[in-house]
CSV table of C-alpha atoms and ligand atoms in Angstrom, one decimal:
chain,number,residue,atom,x,y,z
A,138,MET,CA,21.7,39.2,9.3
A,139,LYS,CA,23.9,37.1,11.6
A,140,ASN,CA,25.0,37.5,15.2
A,141,THR,CA,28.1,36.4,17.1
A,142,PRO,CA,29.2,37.4,20.6
A,143,HIS,CA,31.4,40.1,18.9
A,144,ILE,CA,29.5,41.2,15.7
A,145,ASN,CA,25.8,42.1,15.8
A,146,GLN,CA,25.3,42.4,12.1
A,147,THR,CA,23.1,45.3,11.0
A,148,ALA,CA,24.2,45.5,7.3
A,149,GLU,CA,25.9,43.4,4.6
A,150,ILE,CA,29.5,42.5,5.0
A,151,ALA,CA,31.5,42.4,1.7
A,152,GLU,CA,33.8,39.5,0.6
A,153,THR,CA,36.8,41.9,1.0
A,154,ILE,CA,37.4,43.7,4.2
A,155,LEU,CA,40.0,46.1,5.5
A,156,LEU,CA,41.1,45.7,9.1
A,157,PRO,CA,42.7,48.6,10.9
A,158,GLY,CA,43.4,48.2,14.6
A,159,ASP,CA,41.7,51.5,15.5
A,160,PRO,CA,37.9,51.5,15.2
A,161,LEU,CA,37.9,55.3,14.7
A,162,ARG,CA,40.3,54.9,11.8
A,163,ALA,CA,37.7,52.4,10.3
A,164,LYS,CA,35.0,55.1,10.7
A,165,PHE,CA,37.3,57.8,9.2
A,166,ILE,CA,38.2,55.6,6.2
A,167,ALA,CA,34.6,54.6,5.6
A,168,GLU,CA,33.4,58.2,5.8
A,169,ASN,CA,36.1,59.6,3.6
A,170,PHE,CA,37.0,56.9,1.1
A,171,PHE,CA,33.9,54.8,0.6
A,172,ASP,CA,30.8,55.6,-1.4
A,173,ASN,CA,27.5,55.0,0.5
A,174,PRO,CA,29.0,53.7,3.7
A,175,VAL,CA,26.6,51.8,6.0
A,176,GLN,CA,27.6,50.8,9.6
A,177,PHE,CA,27.3,47.0,10.2
A,178,ASN,CA,28.7,46.7,13.7
A,179,GLU,CA,29.3,48.6,16.9
A,180,VAL,CA,29.6,45.8,19.5
A,181,ARG,CA,32.4,46.7,22.0
A,182,GLY,CA,33.2,49.8,19.9
A,183,ALA,CA,34.5,47.6,17.0
A,184,LEU,CA,33.1,49.9,14.4
A,185,GLY,CA,32.4,48.2,11.1
A,186,TYR,CA,31.2,49.7,7.8
A,187,THR,CA,30.3,48.5,4.3
A,188,GLY,CA,30.4,50.7,1.2
A,189,GLU,CA,31.7,50.9,-2.3
A,190,VAL,CA,35.0,51.8,-4.0
A,191,LYS,CA,34.9,52.2,-7.8
A,192,GLY,CA,31.6,50.3,-7.8
A,193,LYS,CA,32.9,47.3,-5.8
A,194,LYS,CA,31.6,46.4,-2.4
A,195,ILE,CA,34.1,46.6,0.4
A,196,SER,CA,33.9,46.5,4.2
A,197,ILE,CA,36.1,47.8,7.0
A,198,LEU,CA,36.3,46.8,10.7
A,199,GLY,CA,38.4,48.0,13.6
A,200,THR,CA,39.8,44.9,15.2
A,201,GLY,CA,41.4,46.3,18.4
A,202,MET,CA,44.9,45.3,19.4
A,203,GLY,CA,46.7,42.0,19.7
A,204,VAL,CA,46.5,38.4,18.5
A,205,PRO,CA,43.5,37.4,20.6
A,206,SER,CA,41.4,40.2,19.3
A,207,MET,CA,42.5,39.6,15.6
A,208,GLY,CA,41.9,35.9,16.2
A,209,ILE,CA,38.3,36.5,17.2
A,210,TYR,CA,37.4,38.9,14.4
A,211,SER,CA,39.2,37.1,11.6
A,212,HIS,CA,37.6,33.7,12.7
A,213,GLU,CA,34.1,35.1,12.7
A,214,LEU,CA,34.5,37.1,9.5
A,215,ILE,CA,35.7,34.1,7.6
A,216,ASN,CA,33.6,31.3,9.1
A,217,ILE,CA,30.3,33.1,10.0
A,218,PHE,CA,30.2,36.0,7.5
A,219,GLY,CA,31.9,34.4,4.5
A,220,VAL,CA,34.7,37.0,4.1
A,221,LYS,CA,37.3,35.8,1.6
A,222,ASN,CA,39.9,38.6,1.5
A,223,LEU,CA,41.2,40.2,4.7
A,224,ILE,CA,43.6,43.0,4.5
A,225,ARG,CA,45.1,44.4,7.7
A,226,ILE,CA,46.1,48.1,7.4
A,227,GLY,CA,48.1,48.9,10.5
A,228,SER,CA,51.2,50.5,12.0
A,229,CYS,CA,54.4,49.0,13.1
A,230,GLY,CA,57.7,49.8,14.8
A,231,ALA,CA,60.7,49.5,12.4
A,232,ILE,CA,63.8,47.6,13.4
A,233,GLN,CA,66.1,47.9,10.4
A,234,GLU,CA,68.2,50.9,9.4
A,235,ASN,CA,67.0,50.9,5.8
A,236,VAL,CA,63.3,50.9,6.9
A,237,LYS,CA,62.4,54.5,7.6
A,238,LEU,CA,59.6,56.3,9.4
A,239,TYR,CA,56.5,56.4,7.2
A,240,ASP,CA,57.8,53.6,4.9
A,241,ILE,CA,55.3,50.9,4.1
A,242,ILE,CA,55.8,47.2,4.7
A,243,PHE,CA,54.0,44.3,3.2
A,244,GLY,CA,54.2,41.3,5.6
A,245,LEU,CA,55.4,38.4,3.5
A,246,GLY,CA,55.8,36.2,6.6
A,247,SER,CA,54.8,36.7,10.2
A,248,SER,CA,57.2,35.4,12.8
A,249,THR,CA,55.6,35.5,16.2
A,250,THR,CA,56.1,35.3,20.0
A,251,SER,CA,52.4,34.3,20.2
A,252,ASN,CA,51.2,30.8,21.0
A,253,PHE,CA,48.2,31.0,18.7
A,254,ALA,CA,49.4,28.1,16.6
A,255,SER,CA,49.3,25.6,19.5
A,256,GLN,CA,45.5,25.1,19.0
A,257,PHE,CA,46.2,23.5,15.6
A,258,CYS,CA,48.2,20.7,17.3
A,259,LEU,CA,50.7,20.5,14.4
A,260,PRO,CA,53.6,18.1,14.6
A,261,GLY,CA,56.1,21.0,13.8
A,262,THR,CA,56.4,24.8,13.5
A,263,PHE,CA,53.9,26.6,11.3
A,264,CYS,CA,55.1,29.5,9.1
A,265,PRO,CA,52.3,32.1,8.7
A,266,THR,CA,52.5,33.8,5.3
A,267,ALA,CA,50.6,36.3,3.3
A,268,SER,CA,48.3,35.3,0.4
A,269,TYR,CA,50.6,35.5,-2.7
A,270,SER,CA,47.8,36.8,-4.9
A,271,LEU,CA,46.9,39.7,-2.5
A,272,LEU,CA,50.6,40.5,-2.1
A,273,GLU,CA,51.2,40.6,-5.9
A,274,LYS,CA,48.1,42.8,-6.3
A,275,ALA,CA,49.4,45.1,-3.5
A,276,LYS,CA,52.8,45.4,-5.1
A,277,LYS,CA,51.2,46.2,-8.5
A,278,SER,CA,48.9,48.7,-6.8
A,279,SER,CA,51.8,50.6,-5.1
A,280,ASP,CA,53.8,50.6,-8.3
A,281,GLU,CA,50.8,52.1,-10.2
A,282,LEU,CA,50.5,54.8,-7.6
A,283,GLY,CA,54.2,55.5,-7.8
A,284,ILE,CA,54.7,54.8,-4.1
A,285,LYS,CA,58.4,53.9,-3.8
A,286,ASN,CA,59.1,53.4,0.0
A,287,VAL,CA,57.7,49.9,0.1
A,288,HIS,CA,59.4,47.0,1.7
A,289,ILE,CA,58.3,43.3,1.4
A,290,GLY,CA,59.5,40.8,4.0
A,291,ASN,CA,59.3,39.1,7.3
A,292,ILE,CA,57.5,41.0,10.2
A,293,LEU,CA,57.3,40.1,13.9
A,294,CYS,CA,53.9,39.7,15.5
A,295,ASP,CA,54.7,40.3,19.1
A,296,ASP,CA,52.5,39.6,22.2
A,297,ALA,CA,54.2,42.3,24.3
A,298,PHE,CA,54.3,46.0,23.3
A,299,TYR,CA,56.3,46.7,26.5
A,300,ASN,CA,58.9,44.0,26.4
A,301,ASP,CA,61.0,43.5,29.5
A,302,ASP,CA,63.8,41.8,27.4
A,303,SER,CA,65.9,44.7,26.2
A,304,GLU,CA,67.8,42.5,23.8
A,305,SER,CA,64.9,41.0,21.9
A,306,VAL,CA,64.7,43.7,19.2
A,307,ASP,CA,68.4,43.2,18.3
A,308,LYS,CA,67.8,39.4,18.0
A,309,TRP,CA,64.9,39.8,15.7
A,310,LYS,CA,66.8,42.5,13.7
A,311,LYS,CA,69.6,40.0,13.1
A,312,MET,CA,67.1,37.6,11.6
A,313,GLY,CA,66.0,40.3,9.1
A,314,ILE,CA,62.7,41.2,10.6
A,315,LEU,CA,61.6,44.5,9.1
A,316,GLY,CA,59.1,45.7,11.8
A,317,ILE,CA,57.1,44.7,14.8
A,318,GLU,CA,53.3,44.7,15.1
A,319,MET,CA,50.8,42.6,17.1
A,320,GLU,CA,48.1,41.0,14.9
A,321,SER,CA,49.4,39.5,11.7
A,322,ALA,CA,50.1,35.9,12.9
A,323,ALA,CA,46.5,35.3,14.0
A,324,LEU,CA,45.3,36.8,10.7
A,325,TYR,CA,47.6,34.6,8.6
A,326,MET,CA,46.9,31.5,10.6
A,327,ASN,CA,43.2,31.8,10.5
A,328,ALA,CA,43.3,32.6,6.8
A,329,ALA,CA,45.4,29.5,6.2
A,330,ARG,CA,43.2,27.2,8.4
A,331,TYR,CA,39.9,28.4,7.0
A,332,ASN,CA,40.8,28.9,3.4
A,333,ALA,CA,40.8,32.7,3.0
A,334,ASN,CA,43.3,35.2,1.7
A,335,ALA,CA,45.1,37.6,4.0
A,336,LEU,CA,47.6,40.4,3.8
A,337,CYS,CA,49.1,42.7,6.3
A,338,ILE,CA,50.1,46.2,5.1
A,339,LEU,CA,51.9,48.4,7.6
A,340,THR,CA,53.0,52.0,7.9
A,341,VAL,CA,56.1,52.6,10.1
A,342,SER,CA,54.8,54.8,12.9
A,343,ASP,CA,57.9,54.6,15.1
A,344,HIS,CA,61.5,53.5,14.8
A,345,LEU,CA,62.8,51.2,17.6
A,346,LEU,CA,66.5,51.8,16.7
A,347,THR,CA,66.4,55.6,16.3
A,348,LYS,CA,63.5,56.2,18.7
A,349,GLU,CA,61.9,58.5,16.1
A,350,LYS,CA,58.1,58.8,16.2
A,351,THR,CA,55.6,60.1,13.6
A,352,THR,CA,53.8,63.4,14.0
A,353,ALA,CA,50.0,63.3,13.6
A,354,LYS,CA,50.1,65.3,10.3
A,355,GLU,CA,52.8,63.2,8.6
A,356,ARG,CA,51.1,60.0,9.9
A,357,GLU,CA,47.9,61.0,8.1
A,358,THR,CA,49.7,61.3,4.7
A,359,SER,CA,51.6,58.1,4.9
A,360,PHE,CA,48.5,56.3,6.1
A,361,THR,CA,46.7,57.7,3.1
A,362,ASN,CA,49.3,56.0,0.9
A,363,MET,CA,48.6,52.7,2.6
A,364,ILE,CA,44.9,53.1,2.3
A,365,ASN,CA,45.2,54.0,-1.4
A,366,ILE,CA,47.3,50.9,-2.0
A,367,ALA,CA,44.7,48.7,-0.3
A,368,LEU,CA,41.7,50.4,-2.1
A,369,ASN,CA,43.4,50.3,-5.5
A,370,LEU,CA,44.1,46.6,-5.1
B,554,HPA,N1,55.6,47.3,18.7
B,554,HPA,C1,54.5,46.6,18.5
B,554,HPA,N2,53.5,47.1,17.8
B,554,HPA,C2,53.6,48.3,17.3
B,554,HPA,C3,54.7,49.1,17.4
B,554,HPA,C4,55.8,48.5,18.2
B,554,HPA,O1,56.8,49.1,18.4
B,554,HPA,N3,54.6,50.3,16.8
B,554,HPA,C5,53.3,50.2,16.2
B,554,HPA,N4,52.7,49.0,16.5
């Protein structure tokens, strides 16, 4: 069992891990979708569990919000705990008319306002992308499950949830960004740098153009679709 400042490992961590932002969602998924779930972490309330789905080992960890938090957990999972496949399951705010509340987005690319890439000292701009093999599997999985409201494209990983620039959404919308979340760029960059596979699957929890928000009940159903896509994958 290994230890880092953020993960005090008390059980095995699988090669494939689901990464919701909310630790309580990690607990809920482990308890309701995994066979034989065992908790492997509780440091800082980042609840982590390992169990089985259809006889295959799988883990889940609540990463908290934002690029720094995702940067820490994805780095340690890959480099210390040997995790190979990291699948974020989160929520986002939609910024296109054709992307509706409860729709699901697979983040093909992650544009970002974050400066996370600066540490890699690249002589240009890095383009964080999903693992094609995970993306292809996720598409196949959603097709098999008959889930139709799936979009695949560019998302924005934003550092500011409360953005003082009221025109920023419109500018990203013009560039075809489907939705805004806050973790994907760190996940995709760490996966690229340390040779792992990553994918970000999002459910639209609010619409930044229409100002609609999901209700708790409806959110549960659409999140179930997203979880089933990830588990079937
Ligand atoms: N912005 C950033 N992250 C989010 C949002 C949003 O509007 N909705 C859900 N996660």
